[in-house]
CSV table of C-alpha atoms in Angstrom, one decimal:
chain,number,residue,atom,x,y,z
A,7,MET,CA,47.7,97.3,137.0
A,8,VAL,CA,48.9,97.0,133.4
A,9,ALA,CA,50.2,100.6,133.6
A,10,ILE,CA,52.2,99.8,136.7
A,11,ALA,CA,53.7,96.7,135.1
A,12,ALA,CA,54.6,98.7,132.0
A,13,ILE,CA,56.4,101.4,134.1
A,14,LEU,CA,58.3,98.7,136.1
A,15,ALA,CA,59.3,97.0,132.8
A,16,ALA,CA,60.6,100.3,131.4
A,17,LEU,CA,62.6,101.0,134.5
A,18,ALA,CA,64.1,97.5,134.4
A,19,VAL,CA,65.1,97.9,130.8
A,20,ARG,CA,66.7,101.2,131.6
A,21,GLU,CA,68.5,99.8,134.6
A,22,HIS,CA,69.7,96.8,132.6
A,23,ALA,CA,71.2,99.1,129.9
A,24,ALA,CA,72.9,101.2,132.6
A,25,ILE,CA,74.5,98.0,134.1
A,26,LYS,CA,75.7,96.8,130.7
A,27,ARG,CA,77.2,100.2,130.0
A,28,HIS,CA,79.0,100.2,133.4
A,29,GLU,CA,80.3,96.7,132.6
A,30,ARG,CA,81.7,98.0,129.2
A,31,HIS,CA,83.3,101.0,131.0
A,32,THR,CA,84.9,98.8,133.7
A,33,GLU,CA,86.3,96.4,131.0
A,34,ALA,CA,87.7,99.4,129.1
A,35,VAL,CA,89.5,100.8,132.2
A,36,THR,CA,90.7,97.3,133.2
A,37,VAL,CA,92.2,96.5,129.8
A,38,MET,CA,93.7,100.0,129.5
A,39,GLY,CA,95.5,99.4,132.8
A,40,GLU,CA,96.8,96.0,131.5
A,41,LEU,CA,98.1,97.6,128.4
A,42,PHE,CA,99.6,100.6,130.3
A,43,ASN,CA,101.4,98.3,132.8
A,44,ALA,CA,102.6,95.9,130.0
A,45,THR,CA,104.1,98.9,128.1
A,46,ALA,CA,105.8,100.1,131.3
A,47,ALA,CA,107.2,96.7,132.0
A,48,TYR,CA,108.5,96.3,128.4
A,49,TYR,CA,110.3,99.6,128.7
A,50,HIS,CA,112.1,98.5,131.9
A,51,GLU,CA,113.3,95.2,130.5
A,52,ARG,CA,117.1,95.0,130.0
A,53,ARG,CA,118.2,94.2,126.4
A,54,PRO,CA,121.7,93.7,125.0
A,55,SER,CA,122.9,96.2,122.4
A,56,PHE,CA,124.7,93.5,120.4
A,57,THR,CA,127.6,95.9,119.9
A,58,GLY,CA,130.1,93.5,121.4
A,59,ASP,CA,131.0,95.8,124.3
A,60,GLY,CA,128.5,94.4,126.7
A,61,ALA,CA,126.5,97.6,126.8
A,62,GLU,CA,122.7,97.6,127.1
A,63,ALA,CA,120.5,99.0,124.4
A,64,PRO,CA,118.6,102.1,125.3
A,65,HIS,CA,115.3,101.3,127.0
A,66,ARG,CA,112.3,101.7,124.6
A,67,CYS,CA,108.7,101.1,124.4
A,68,PRO,CA,107.4,98.6,121.8
A,69,HIS,CA,107.7,99.7,118.2
A,70,PRO,CA,107.2,98.4,114.7
A,71,LEU,CA,110.1,96.5,113.2
A,72,GLY,CA,112.8,98.8,111.9
A,73,GLN,CA,111.2,101.9,113.6
A,74,PRO,CA,112.9,102.2,117.0
A,75,ALA,CA,111.7,105.8,117.3
A,76,GLY,CA,108.2,104.4,118.0
A,77,GLY,CA,105.0,103.8,116.1
A,78,GLU,CA,101.4,102.9,116.4
A,79,THR,CA,99.5,99.6,116.4
A,80,GLY,CA,96.4,101.2,114.8
A,81,PHE,CA,93.1,100.3,116.3
A,82,THR,CA,92.7,96.5,116.8
A,83,PRO,CA,90.3,95.3,115.6
A,84,PRO,CA,90.1,98.0,112.8
A,85,LEU,CA,87.3,100.5,113.4
A,86,ASP,CA,85.4,99.2,110.4
A,87,VAL,CA,84.8,96.1,112.4
A,88,VAL,CA,81.7,97.1,114.3
A,89,CYS,CA,81.5,95.4,117.7
A,90,ARG,CA,78.0,96.7,118.5
A,91,ASP,CA,76.5,94.9,115.5
A,92,ALA,CA,77.8,91.5,116.6
A,93,ASP,CA,76.0,89.0,118.8
A,94,GLY,CA,76.2,90.3,122.3
A,95,GLY,CA,77.7,93.6,121.1
A,96,ALA,CA,81.2,92.1,121.1
A,97,CYS,CA,83.9,91.7,118.4
A,98,THR,CA,85.1,88.2,118.0
A,99,PRO,CA,88.8,87.5,117.2
A,100,GLY,CA,89.2,84.5,114.9
A,101,GLY,CA,85.5,84.5,114.0
A,102,GLU,CA,84.4,84.1,110.4
A,103,ASP,CA,81.5,85.5,108.3
A,104,VAL,CA,79.6,87.0,111.2
A,105,ALA,CA,79.2,90.6,112.3
A,106,GLY,CA,82.1,91.8,114.5
A,107,ALA,CA,84.4,89.0,113.5
A,108,TYR,CA,88.0,89.7,112.5
A,109,PRO,CA,91.2,87.6,112.1
A,110,LEU,CA,93.1,86.7,115.3
A,111,SER,CA,96.3,87.5,113.3
A,112,ALA,CA,95.5,91.2,113.9
A,113,TRP,CA,97.0,90.5,117.3
A,114,THR,CA,99.4,87.6,116.7
A,115,GLU,CA,101.2,89.2,113.7
A,116,HIS,CA,101.6,92.8,114.9
A,117,PRO,CA,105.1,93.3,116.4
A,118,MET,CA,103.9,95.8,119.1
A,119,TRP,CA,101.2,93.5,120.4
A,120,ILE,CA,103.6,90.6,120.3
A,121,ALA,CA,106.2,92.6,122.3
A,122,LEU,CA,103.6,93.2,125.0
A,123,GLY,CA,102.3,89.6,124.9
A,124,PHE,CA,98.9,91.1,124.5
A,125,VAL,CA,96.2,89.4,122.6
A,126,GLN,CA,92.4,89.3,122.8
A,127,THR,CA,91.1,85.8,122.3
A,128,THR,CA,87.6,86.2,123.6
A,129,PRO,CA,84.8,88.4,122.5
A,130,HIS,CA,85.2,92.1,123.5
A,131,PRO,CA,83.4,95.4,123.0
A,132,HIS,CA,86.3,97.7,122.3
A,133,HIS,CA,89.1,98.6,119.8
A,134,TYR,CA,92.6,99.1,121.2
A,135,ASN,CA,95.5,101.3,120.1
A,136,LEU,CA,99.0,101.9,121.4
A,137,VAL,CA,101.1,104.9,120.3
A,138,THR,CA,104.8,105.1,121.3
A,139,HIS,CA,107.5,107.7,120.9
A,140,ASN,CA,111.1,106.7,121.9
A,141,SER,CA,114.0,109.0,122.3
A,142,ASN,CA,117.5,108.6,123.8
A,143,PRO,CA,118.5,111.9,125.4
A,144,ASP,CA,120.4,110.3,128.3
A,145,GLU,CA,121.7,106.9,127.1
A,146,HIS,CA,119.0,105.2,129.1
A,147,GLY,CA,116.1,106.1,126.9
A,148,VAL,CA,112.8,107.8,127.3
A,149,CYS,CA,109.4,106.6,126.0
A,150,ARG,CA,106.2,108.6,125.8
A,151,PHE,CA,103.1,106.4,125.1
A,152,THR,CA,99.4,106.6,124.9
A,153,VAL,CA,96.9,103.8,125.3
A,154,VAL,CA,93.5,104.3,123.7
A,155,VAL,CA,90.4,102.1,124.2
A,156,ARG,CA,87.4,102.9,122.0
A,157,GLY,CA,83.9,101.5,121.9
A,158,ASP,CA,81.5,101.9,119.0
A,159,ASP,CA,78.1,101.9,120.8
A,160,GLU,CA,76.3,105.0,119.5
A,161,HIS,CA,74.0,105.0,122.5
A,162,ASP,CA,76.9,105.3,124.9
A,163,ALA,CA,78.5,108.8,125.3
A,164,CYS,CA,81.5,107.2,126.9
A,165,ASN,CA,83.1,105.6,123.9
A,166,GLU,CA,86.8,106.6,124.3
A,167,PHE,CA,89.2,106.1,127.2
A,168,ARG,CA,92.8,107.3,127.0
A,169,ARG,CA,95.9,107.4,129.3
A,170,GLU,CA,99.3,108.8,128.5
A,171,GLY,CA,102.5,107.9,130.2
A,172,VAL,CA,106.2,108.8,130.2
A,173,ALA,CA,108.8,106.1,131.1
A,174,THR,CA,112.4,107.2,132.1
A,175,ALA,CA,115.2,105.9,134.2
A,176,GLU,CA,113.4,107.2,137.3
A,177,GLY,CA,110.2,105.3,136.6
A,178,VAL,CA,106.9,105.7,134.9
A,179,VAL,CA,104.7,108.8,135.3
A,180,ALA,CA,101.0,108.1,134.4
A,181,GLY,CA,98.8,110.9,133.2
A,182,PRO,CA,95.2,111.0,134.3
A,183,LEU,CA,92.6,108.6,132.9
A,184,GLN,CA,90.8,110.6,130.2
A,185,ALA,CA,87.1,109.5,129.8
A,186,CYS,CA,83.7,111.0,130.3
A,187,PRO,CA,82.6,111.9,133.8
A,188,GLU,CA,80.0,109.1,133.9
A,189,ALA,CA,82.7,106.4,133.5
A,190,LEU,CA,85.1,108.0,136.0
A,191,SER,CA,82.4,108.5,138.8
A,192,ARG,CA,81.7,104.8,139.4
């Protein structure tokens, strides 16, 4: 009887871990989609060129101040903030003196996150990065961008999710979601 209970308990623990892993994967794909769509929307917004002739500025993806050719947010929170060590395995923006805590200003003071209106204010298990490359071959503007979502759970083989996109006057072309097969099969 004790052996049966032990086997059932072991199966329950394993199933619980699989459910938590699936929740993290779902969150990663969901947030990646939000970032991808926000970047595409930002690109398509009309902006004045301020040249005095009424022309529009070339369409661009978000970029650091003074770097219209593009840039990178860097992982937010930084990768040295270890989410898996925090309570509940989640990083906490605005938290202090606890594992997984980092300043909320990592979101609120970065020009690329500000441009997208993207900020994490609740605990989350991932690190986020946006890389953009802007060019202007046709006066409209072209943007190539990559959204990366990375976890830091060493027990999860699916720790990185990536999607690339190209935005042009004709629209946005999304590349395939790049992640491990386990995350893509659910």
